[in-house]
mmCIF file of C-alpha atoms in Angstrom:
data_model
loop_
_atom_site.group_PDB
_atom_site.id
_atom_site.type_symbol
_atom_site.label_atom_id
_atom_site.label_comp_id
_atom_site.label_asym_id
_atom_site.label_seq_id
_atom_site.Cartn_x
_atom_site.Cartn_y
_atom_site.Cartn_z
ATOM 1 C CA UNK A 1 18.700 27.901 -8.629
ATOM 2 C CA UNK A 2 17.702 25.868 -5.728
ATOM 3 C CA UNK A 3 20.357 22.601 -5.225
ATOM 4 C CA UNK A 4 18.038 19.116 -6.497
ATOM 5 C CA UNK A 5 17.112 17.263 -3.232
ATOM 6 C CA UNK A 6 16.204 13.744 -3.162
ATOM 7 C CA UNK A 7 15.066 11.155 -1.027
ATOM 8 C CA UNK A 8 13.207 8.363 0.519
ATOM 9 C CA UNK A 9 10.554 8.439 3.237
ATOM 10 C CA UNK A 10 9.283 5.167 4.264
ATOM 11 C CA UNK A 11 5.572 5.187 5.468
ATOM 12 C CA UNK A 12 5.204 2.670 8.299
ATOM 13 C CA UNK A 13 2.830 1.812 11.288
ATOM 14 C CA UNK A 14 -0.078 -1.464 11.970
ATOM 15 C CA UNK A 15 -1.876 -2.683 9.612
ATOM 16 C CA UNK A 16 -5.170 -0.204 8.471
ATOM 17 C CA UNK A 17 -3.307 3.204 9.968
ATOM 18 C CA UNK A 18 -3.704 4.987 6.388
ATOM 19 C CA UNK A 19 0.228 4.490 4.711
ATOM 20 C CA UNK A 20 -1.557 3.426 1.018
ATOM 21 C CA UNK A 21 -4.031 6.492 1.366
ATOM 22 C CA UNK A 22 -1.479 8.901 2.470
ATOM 23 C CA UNK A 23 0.935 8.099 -0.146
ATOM 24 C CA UNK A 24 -1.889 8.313 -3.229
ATOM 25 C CA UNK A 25 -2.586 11.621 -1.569
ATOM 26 C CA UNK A 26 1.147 12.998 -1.707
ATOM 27 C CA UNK A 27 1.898 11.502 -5.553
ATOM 28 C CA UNK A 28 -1.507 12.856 -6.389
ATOM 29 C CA UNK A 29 -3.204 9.413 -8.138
ATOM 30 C CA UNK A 30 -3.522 6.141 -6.869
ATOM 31 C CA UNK A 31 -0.879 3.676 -7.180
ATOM 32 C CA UNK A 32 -1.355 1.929 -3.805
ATOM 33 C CA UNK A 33 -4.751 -0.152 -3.259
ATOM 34 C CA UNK A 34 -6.948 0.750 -0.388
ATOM 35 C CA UNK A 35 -9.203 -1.114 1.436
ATOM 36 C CA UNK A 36 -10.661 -1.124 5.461
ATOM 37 C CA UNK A 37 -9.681 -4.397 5.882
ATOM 38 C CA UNK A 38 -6.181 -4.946 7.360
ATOM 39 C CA UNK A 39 -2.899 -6.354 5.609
ATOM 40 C CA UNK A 40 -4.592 -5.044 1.950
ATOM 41 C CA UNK A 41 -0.785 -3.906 1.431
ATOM 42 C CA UNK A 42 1.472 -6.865 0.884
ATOM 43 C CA UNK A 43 4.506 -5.533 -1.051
ATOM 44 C CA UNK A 44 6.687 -2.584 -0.439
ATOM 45 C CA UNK A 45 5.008 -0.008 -3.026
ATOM 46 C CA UNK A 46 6.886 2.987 -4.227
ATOM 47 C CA UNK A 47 4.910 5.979 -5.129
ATOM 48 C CA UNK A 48 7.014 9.673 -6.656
ATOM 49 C CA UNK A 49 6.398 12.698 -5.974
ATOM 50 C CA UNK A 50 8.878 15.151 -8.292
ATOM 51 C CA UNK A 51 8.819 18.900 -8.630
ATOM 52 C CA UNK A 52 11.407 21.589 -9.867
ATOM 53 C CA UNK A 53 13.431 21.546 -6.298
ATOM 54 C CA UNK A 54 13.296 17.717 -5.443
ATOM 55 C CA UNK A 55 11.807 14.163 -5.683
ATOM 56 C CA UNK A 56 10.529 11.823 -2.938
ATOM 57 C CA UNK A 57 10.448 8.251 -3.019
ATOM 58 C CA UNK A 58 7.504 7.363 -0.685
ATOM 59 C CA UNK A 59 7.834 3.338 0.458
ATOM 60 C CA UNK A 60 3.982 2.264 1.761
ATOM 61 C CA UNK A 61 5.295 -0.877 3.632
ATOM 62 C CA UNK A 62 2.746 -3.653 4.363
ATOM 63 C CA UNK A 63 0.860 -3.220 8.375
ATOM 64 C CA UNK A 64 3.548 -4.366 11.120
ATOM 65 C CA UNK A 65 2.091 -7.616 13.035
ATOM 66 C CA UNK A 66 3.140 -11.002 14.242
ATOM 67 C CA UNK A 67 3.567 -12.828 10.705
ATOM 68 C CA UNK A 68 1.170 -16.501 11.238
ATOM 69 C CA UNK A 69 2.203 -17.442 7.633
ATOM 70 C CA UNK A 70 4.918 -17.098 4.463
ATOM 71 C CA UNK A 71 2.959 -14.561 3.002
ATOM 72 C CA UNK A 72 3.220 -12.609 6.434
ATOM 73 C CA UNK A 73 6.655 -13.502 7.579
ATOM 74 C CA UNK A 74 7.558 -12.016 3.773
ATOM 75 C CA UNK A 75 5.441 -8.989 4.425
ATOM 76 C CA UNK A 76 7.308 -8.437 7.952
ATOM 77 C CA UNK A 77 10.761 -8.803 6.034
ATOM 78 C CA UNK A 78 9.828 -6.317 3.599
ATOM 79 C CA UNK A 79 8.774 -3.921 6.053
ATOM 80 C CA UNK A 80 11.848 -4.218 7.834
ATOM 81 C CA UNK A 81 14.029 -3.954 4.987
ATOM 82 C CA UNK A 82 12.322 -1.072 3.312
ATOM 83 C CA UNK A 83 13.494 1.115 6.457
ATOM 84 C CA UNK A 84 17.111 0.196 5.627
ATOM 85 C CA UNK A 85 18.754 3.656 4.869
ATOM 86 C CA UNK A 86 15.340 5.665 4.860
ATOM 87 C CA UNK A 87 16.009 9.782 4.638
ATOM 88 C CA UNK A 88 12.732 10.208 6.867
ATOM 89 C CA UNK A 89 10.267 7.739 8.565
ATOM 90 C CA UNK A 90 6.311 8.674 8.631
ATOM 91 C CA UNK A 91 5.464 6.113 12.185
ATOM 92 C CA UNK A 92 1.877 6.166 11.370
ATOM 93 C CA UNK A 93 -1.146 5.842 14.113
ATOM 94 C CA UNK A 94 -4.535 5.928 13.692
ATOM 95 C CA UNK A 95 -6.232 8.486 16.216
ATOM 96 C CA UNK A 96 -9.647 6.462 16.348
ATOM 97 C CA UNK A 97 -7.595 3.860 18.165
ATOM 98 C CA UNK A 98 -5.835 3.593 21.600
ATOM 99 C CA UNK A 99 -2.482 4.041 21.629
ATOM 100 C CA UNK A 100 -1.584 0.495 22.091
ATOM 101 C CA UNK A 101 1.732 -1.497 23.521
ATOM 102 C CA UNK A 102 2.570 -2.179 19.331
ATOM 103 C CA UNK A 103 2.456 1.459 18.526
ATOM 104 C CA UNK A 104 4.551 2.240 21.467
ATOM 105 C CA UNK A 105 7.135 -0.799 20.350
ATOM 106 C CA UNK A 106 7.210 0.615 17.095
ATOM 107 C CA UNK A 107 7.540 4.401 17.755
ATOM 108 C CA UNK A 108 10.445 3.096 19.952
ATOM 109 C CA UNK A 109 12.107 0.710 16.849
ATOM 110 C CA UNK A 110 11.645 3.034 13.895
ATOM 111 C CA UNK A 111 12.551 6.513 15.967
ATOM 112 C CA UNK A 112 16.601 7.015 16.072
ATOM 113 C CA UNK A 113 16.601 8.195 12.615
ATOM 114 C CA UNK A 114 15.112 11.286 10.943
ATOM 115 C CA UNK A 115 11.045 10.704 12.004
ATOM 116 C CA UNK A 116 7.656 12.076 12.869
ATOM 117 C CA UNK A 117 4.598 10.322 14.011
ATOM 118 C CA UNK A 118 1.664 10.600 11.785
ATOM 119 C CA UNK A 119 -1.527 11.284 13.273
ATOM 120 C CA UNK A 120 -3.647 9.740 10.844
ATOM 121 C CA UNK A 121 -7.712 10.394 10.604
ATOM 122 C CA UNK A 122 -8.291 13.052 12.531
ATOM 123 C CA UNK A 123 -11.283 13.984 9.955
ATOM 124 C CA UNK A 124 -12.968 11.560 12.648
ATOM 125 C CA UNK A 125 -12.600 12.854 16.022
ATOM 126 C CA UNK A 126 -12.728 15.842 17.504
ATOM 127 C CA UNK A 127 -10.523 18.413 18.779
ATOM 128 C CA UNK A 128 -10.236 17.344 21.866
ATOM 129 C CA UNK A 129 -9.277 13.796 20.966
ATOM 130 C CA UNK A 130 -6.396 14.743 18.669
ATOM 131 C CA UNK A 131 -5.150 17.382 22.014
ATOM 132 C CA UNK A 132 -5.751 14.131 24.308
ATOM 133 C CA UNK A 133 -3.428 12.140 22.122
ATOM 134 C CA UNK A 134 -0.872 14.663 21.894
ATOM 135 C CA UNK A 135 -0.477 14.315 25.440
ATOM 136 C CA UNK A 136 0.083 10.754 25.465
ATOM 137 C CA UNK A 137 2.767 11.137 23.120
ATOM 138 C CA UNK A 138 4.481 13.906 24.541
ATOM 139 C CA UNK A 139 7.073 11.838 26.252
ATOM 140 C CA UNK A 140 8.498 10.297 23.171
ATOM 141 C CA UNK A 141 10.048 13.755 22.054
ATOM 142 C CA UNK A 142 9.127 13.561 18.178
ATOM 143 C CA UNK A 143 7.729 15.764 16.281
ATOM 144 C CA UNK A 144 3.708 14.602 16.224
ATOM 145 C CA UNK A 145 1.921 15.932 12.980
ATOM 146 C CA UNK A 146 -1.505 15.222 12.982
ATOM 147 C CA UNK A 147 -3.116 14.505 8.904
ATOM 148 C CA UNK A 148 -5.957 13.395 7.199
ATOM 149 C CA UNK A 149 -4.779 11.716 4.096
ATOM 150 C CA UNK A 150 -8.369 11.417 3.446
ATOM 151 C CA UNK A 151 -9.182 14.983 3.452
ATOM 152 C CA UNK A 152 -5.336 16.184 2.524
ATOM 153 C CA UNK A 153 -5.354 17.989 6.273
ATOM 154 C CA UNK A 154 -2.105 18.777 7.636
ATOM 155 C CA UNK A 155 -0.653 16.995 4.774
ATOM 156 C CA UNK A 156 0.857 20.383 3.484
ATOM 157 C CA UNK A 157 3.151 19.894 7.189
ATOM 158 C CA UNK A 158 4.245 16.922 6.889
ATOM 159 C CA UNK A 159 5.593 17.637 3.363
ATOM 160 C CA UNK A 160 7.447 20.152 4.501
ATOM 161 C CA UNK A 161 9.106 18.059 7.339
ATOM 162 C CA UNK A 162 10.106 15.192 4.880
ATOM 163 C CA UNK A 163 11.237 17.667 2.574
ATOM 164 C CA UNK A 164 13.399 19.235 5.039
ATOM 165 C CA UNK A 165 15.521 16.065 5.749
ATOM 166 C CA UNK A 166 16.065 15.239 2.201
ATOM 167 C CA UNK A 167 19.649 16.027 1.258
ATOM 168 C CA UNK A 168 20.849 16.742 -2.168
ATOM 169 C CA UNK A 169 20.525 14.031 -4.684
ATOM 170 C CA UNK A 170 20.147 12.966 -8.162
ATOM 171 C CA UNK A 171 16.087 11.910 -9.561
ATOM 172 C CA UNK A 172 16.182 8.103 -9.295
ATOM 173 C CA UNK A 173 13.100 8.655 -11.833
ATOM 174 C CA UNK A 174 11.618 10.227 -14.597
ATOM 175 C CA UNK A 175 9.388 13.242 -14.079
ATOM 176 C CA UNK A 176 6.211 11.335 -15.558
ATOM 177 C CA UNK A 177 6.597 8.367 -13.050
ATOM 178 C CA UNK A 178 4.586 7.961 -10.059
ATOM 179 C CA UNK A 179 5.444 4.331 -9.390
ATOM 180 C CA UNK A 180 7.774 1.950 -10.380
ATOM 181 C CA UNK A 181 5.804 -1.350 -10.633
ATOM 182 C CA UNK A 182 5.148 -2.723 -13.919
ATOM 183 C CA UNK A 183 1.498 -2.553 -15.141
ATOM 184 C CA UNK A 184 0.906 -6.544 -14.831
ATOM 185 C CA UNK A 185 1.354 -6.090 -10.736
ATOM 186 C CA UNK A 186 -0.808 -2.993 -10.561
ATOM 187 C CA UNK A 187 -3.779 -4.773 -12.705
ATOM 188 C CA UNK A 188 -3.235 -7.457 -10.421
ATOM 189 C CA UNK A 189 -3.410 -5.202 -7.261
ATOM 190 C CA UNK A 190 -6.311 -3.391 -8.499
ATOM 191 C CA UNK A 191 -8.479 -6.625 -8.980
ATOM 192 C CA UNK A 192 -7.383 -7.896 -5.667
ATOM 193 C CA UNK A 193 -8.594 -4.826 -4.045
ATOM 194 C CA UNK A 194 -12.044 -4.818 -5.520
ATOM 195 C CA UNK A 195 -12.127 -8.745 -4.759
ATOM 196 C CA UNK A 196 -11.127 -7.196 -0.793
ATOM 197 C CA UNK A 197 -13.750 -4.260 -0.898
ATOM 198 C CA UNK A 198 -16.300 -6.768 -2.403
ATOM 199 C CA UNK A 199 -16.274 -9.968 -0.496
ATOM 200 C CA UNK A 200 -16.992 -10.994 3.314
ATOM 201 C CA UNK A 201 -14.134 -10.875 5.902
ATOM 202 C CA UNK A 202 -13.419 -14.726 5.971
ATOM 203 C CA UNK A 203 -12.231 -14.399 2.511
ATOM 204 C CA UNK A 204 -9.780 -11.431 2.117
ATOM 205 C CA UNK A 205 -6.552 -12.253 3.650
ATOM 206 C CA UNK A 206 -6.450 -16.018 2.008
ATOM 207 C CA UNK A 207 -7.016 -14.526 -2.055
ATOM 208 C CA UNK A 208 -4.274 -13.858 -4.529
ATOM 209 C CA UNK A 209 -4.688 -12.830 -7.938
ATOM 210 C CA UNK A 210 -2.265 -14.074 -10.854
ATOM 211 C CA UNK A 211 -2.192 -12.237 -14.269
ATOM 212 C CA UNK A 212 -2.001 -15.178 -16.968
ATOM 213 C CA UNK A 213 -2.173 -12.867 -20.186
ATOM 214 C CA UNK A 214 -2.325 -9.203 -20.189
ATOM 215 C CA UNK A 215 -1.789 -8.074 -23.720
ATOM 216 C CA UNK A 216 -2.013 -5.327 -26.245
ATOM 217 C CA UNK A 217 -4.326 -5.828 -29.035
ATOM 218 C CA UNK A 218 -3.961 -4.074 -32.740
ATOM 219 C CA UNK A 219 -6.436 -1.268 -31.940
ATOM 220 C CA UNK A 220 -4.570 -0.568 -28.866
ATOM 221 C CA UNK A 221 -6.828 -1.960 -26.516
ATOM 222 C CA UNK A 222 -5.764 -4.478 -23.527
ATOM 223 C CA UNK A 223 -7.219 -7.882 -22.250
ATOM 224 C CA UNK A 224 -6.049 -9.551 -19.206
ATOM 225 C CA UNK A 225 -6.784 -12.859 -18.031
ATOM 226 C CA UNK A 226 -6.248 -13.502 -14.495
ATOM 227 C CA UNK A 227 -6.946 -16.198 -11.861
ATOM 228 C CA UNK A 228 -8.080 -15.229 -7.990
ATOM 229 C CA UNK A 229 -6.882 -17.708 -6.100
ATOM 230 C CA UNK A 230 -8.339 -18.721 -2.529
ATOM 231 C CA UNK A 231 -7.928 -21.413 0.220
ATOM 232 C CA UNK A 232 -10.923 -23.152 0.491
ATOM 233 C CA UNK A 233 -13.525 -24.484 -2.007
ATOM 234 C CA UNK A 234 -16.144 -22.754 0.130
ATOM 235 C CA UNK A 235 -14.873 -19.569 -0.823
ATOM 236 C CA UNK A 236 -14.273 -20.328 -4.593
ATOM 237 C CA UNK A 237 -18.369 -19.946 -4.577
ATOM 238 C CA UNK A 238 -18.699 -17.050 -2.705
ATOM 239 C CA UNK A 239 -16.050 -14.974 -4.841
ATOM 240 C CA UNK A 240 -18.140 -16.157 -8.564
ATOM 241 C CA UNK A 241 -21.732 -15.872 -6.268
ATOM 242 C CA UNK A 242 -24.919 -16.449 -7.385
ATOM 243 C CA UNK A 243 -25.250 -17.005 -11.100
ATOM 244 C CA UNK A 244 -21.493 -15.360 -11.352
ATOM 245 C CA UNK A 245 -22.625 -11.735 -9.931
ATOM 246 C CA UNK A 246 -19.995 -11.422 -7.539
ATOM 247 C CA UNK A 247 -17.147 -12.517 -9.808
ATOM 248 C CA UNK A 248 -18.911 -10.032 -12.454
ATOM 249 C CA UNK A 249 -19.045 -7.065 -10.309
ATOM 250 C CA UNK A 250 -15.195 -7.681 -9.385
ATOM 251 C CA UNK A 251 -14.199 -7.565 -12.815
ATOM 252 C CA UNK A 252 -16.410 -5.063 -13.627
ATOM 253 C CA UNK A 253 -14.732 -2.699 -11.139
ATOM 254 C CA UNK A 254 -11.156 -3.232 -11.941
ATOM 255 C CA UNK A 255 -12.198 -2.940 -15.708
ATOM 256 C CA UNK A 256 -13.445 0.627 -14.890
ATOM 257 C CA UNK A 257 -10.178 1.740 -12.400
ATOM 258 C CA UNK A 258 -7.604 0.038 -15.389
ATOM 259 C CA UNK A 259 -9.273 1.690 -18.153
ATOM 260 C CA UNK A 260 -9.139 5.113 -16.631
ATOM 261 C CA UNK A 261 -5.329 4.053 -15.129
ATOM 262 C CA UNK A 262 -4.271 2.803 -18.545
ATOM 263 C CA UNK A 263 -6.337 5.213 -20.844
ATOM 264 C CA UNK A 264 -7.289 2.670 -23.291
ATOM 265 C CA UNK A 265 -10.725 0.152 -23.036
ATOM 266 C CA UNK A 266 -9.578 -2.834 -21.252
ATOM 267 C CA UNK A 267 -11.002 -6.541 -21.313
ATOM 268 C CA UNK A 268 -10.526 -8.392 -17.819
ATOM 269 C CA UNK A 269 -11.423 -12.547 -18.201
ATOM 270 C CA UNK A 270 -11.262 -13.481 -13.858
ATOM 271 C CA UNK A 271 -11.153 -17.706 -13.140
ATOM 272 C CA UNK A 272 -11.697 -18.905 -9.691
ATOM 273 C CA UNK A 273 -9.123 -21.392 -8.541
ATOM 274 C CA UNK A 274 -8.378 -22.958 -4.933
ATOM 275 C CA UNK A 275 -5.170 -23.192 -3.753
ATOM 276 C CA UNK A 276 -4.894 -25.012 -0.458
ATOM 277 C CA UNK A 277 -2.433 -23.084 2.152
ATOM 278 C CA UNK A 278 -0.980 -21.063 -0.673
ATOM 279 C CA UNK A 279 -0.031 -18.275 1.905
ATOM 280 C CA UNK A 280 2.750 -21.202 3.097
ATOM 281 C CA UNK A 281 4.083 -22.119 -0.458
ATOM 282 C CA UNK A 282 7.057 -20.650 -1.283
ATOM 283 C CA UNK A 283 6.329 -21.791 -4.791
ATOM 284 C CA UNK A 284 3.070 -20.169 -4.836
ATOM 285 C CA UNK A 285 3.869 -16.773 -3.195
ATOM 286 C CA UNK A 286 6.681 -17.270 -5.621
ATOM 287 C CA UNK A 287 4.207 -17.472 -8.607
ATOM 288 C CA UNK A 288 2.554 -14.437 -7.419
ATOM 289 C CA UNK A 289 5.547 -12.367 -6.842
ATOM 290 C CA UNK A 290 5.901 -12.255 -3.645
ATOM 291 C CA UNK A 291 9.789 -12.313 -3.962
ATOM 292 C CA UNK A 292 13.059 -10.969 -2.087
ATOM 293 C CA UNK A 293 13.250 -7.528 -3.978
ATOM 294 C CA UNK A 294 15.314 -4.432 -4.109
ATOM 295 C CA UNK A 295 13.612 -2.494 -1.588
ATOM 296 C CA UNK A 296 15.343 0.852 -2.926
ATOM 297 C CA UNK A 297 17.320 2.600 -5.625
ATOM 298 C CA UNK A 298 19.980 3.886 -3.392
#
């Protein structure tokens, strides 16, 4: 028998380079929320991937940038900590963009231990792009593998390379878990991301969602009651819109996802409520978890 191997592999890069897509493509089901719009990932987010040989820990850490708030400068400290005592590091770069003087900072910080950058998206560009950009990164001397974690390209690779630098370990998990967040934070995350992939971009980044009830009834069925919050009372109207619709279709959504995640019929009650500056209230972010945590198991 092959010796257990076991790990952790922190996915990191700027904000919107793919870390929440690639890791729901290696556990296999989604336990990170996606969006286009930048900074969707605010916590550090474990997703597991176990077999018969070994078991990787994949951290998606939120999008490295220049933190303008609490709820960033937590985000940036979480990052940085996640890294702490990584097996492997996934730098992650989006191939529709430049390479830029960030990406360079960061391939620069995050490679003196066990690494490879991550050509992310190259469903989108052509070969000569992704042959253009190799080129540019030749000087680095990494190991460059470029992926789609949309399409699950060149994601076969990468697994390899990770798997490679694992050494032999205990599972820090059971076989049947994929993440280790408790089902309040990922009904939370889920209706925040449909709020994000529903609503207009002056919106996003200043919403927060707080689960009041989430409970099991007698038939085995769940309701949740949760509140969105947002900054401004101008955007309390747009998030319930016209006649409630938008509020609806939000709820609606995570209903569907939570149902099929939980495999049960779930109720979801959503309340509007504005929270002035709450991205610089400890007490808030506080409120909505976004707390010093054990970054890993080891």
């Amino acid at each position: 028998m092959k010796e257990f191997k076991s790990g952790f592999c922190v996915l990191c890069g700027r904000p919107n380079v793919g870390k929440s897509t690639l890791m729901n493509h290696f556990v296999g089901q989604k336990v990170a929320i996606v969006s286009p719009k930048a900074q969707t990932t605010r916590n550090c987010i474990r997703g597991i991937l176990t077999d018969e040989n070994e078991q990787i820990v994949f951290l998606d850490t939120p999008g490295i940038h220049k933190p303008k708030c609490k709820l960033n400068e937590f985000m940036a400290k979480t990052q940085k900590e996640a890294s702490i005592g990584a097996d492997f590091t996934c730098i992650m770069l989006d191939i529709t963009q430049p390479v830029g003087h960030t990406d360079e900072k960061i391939i620069k910080e995050y490679s003196s231990a066990p690494c490879a950058i991550v050509l992310n998206k190259i469903d989108c560009v052509d070969r000569q792009t992704v042959l253009d950009y190799l080129t540019r990164l030749a000087k680095f001397d990494i190991s460059v593998v470029p992926v789609s974690a949309q399409t699950g390209e060149g994601c076969d690779e990468l697994k390899k390379m990770i798997s490679q630098s694992l050494p032999a370990g205990p599972k820090y998990f059971p076989d049947d878990m994929v993440c280790d967040f408790p089902e309040r934070f990922l009904a939370s995350e889920i209706i925040r991301e449909k709020a994000l992939l529903n609503l207009s971009d002056e919106v996003p980044h200043g919403i927060g969602v707080s689960i009041n009830r989430m409970q099991e009834q007698d038939n085995g069925n769940i309701s949740i009651s949760a509140d969105i919050l947002c900054e401004r009372e101008s955007h309390k109207g747009i998030i319930i819109g016209k006649g409630g619709t938008m509020i609806k279709k939000i709820g609606t959504e995570a209903r569907q996802e939570l149902e099929v995640l939980l495999d049960t019929k779930v109720y979801i009650e959503l309340f509007v409520k504005v929270k002035e500056n709450w991205r610089n209230s400890a007490a808030a972010l506080k409120d909505l978890g976004y707390t010093e945590q054990q970054i890993t198991s080891k």
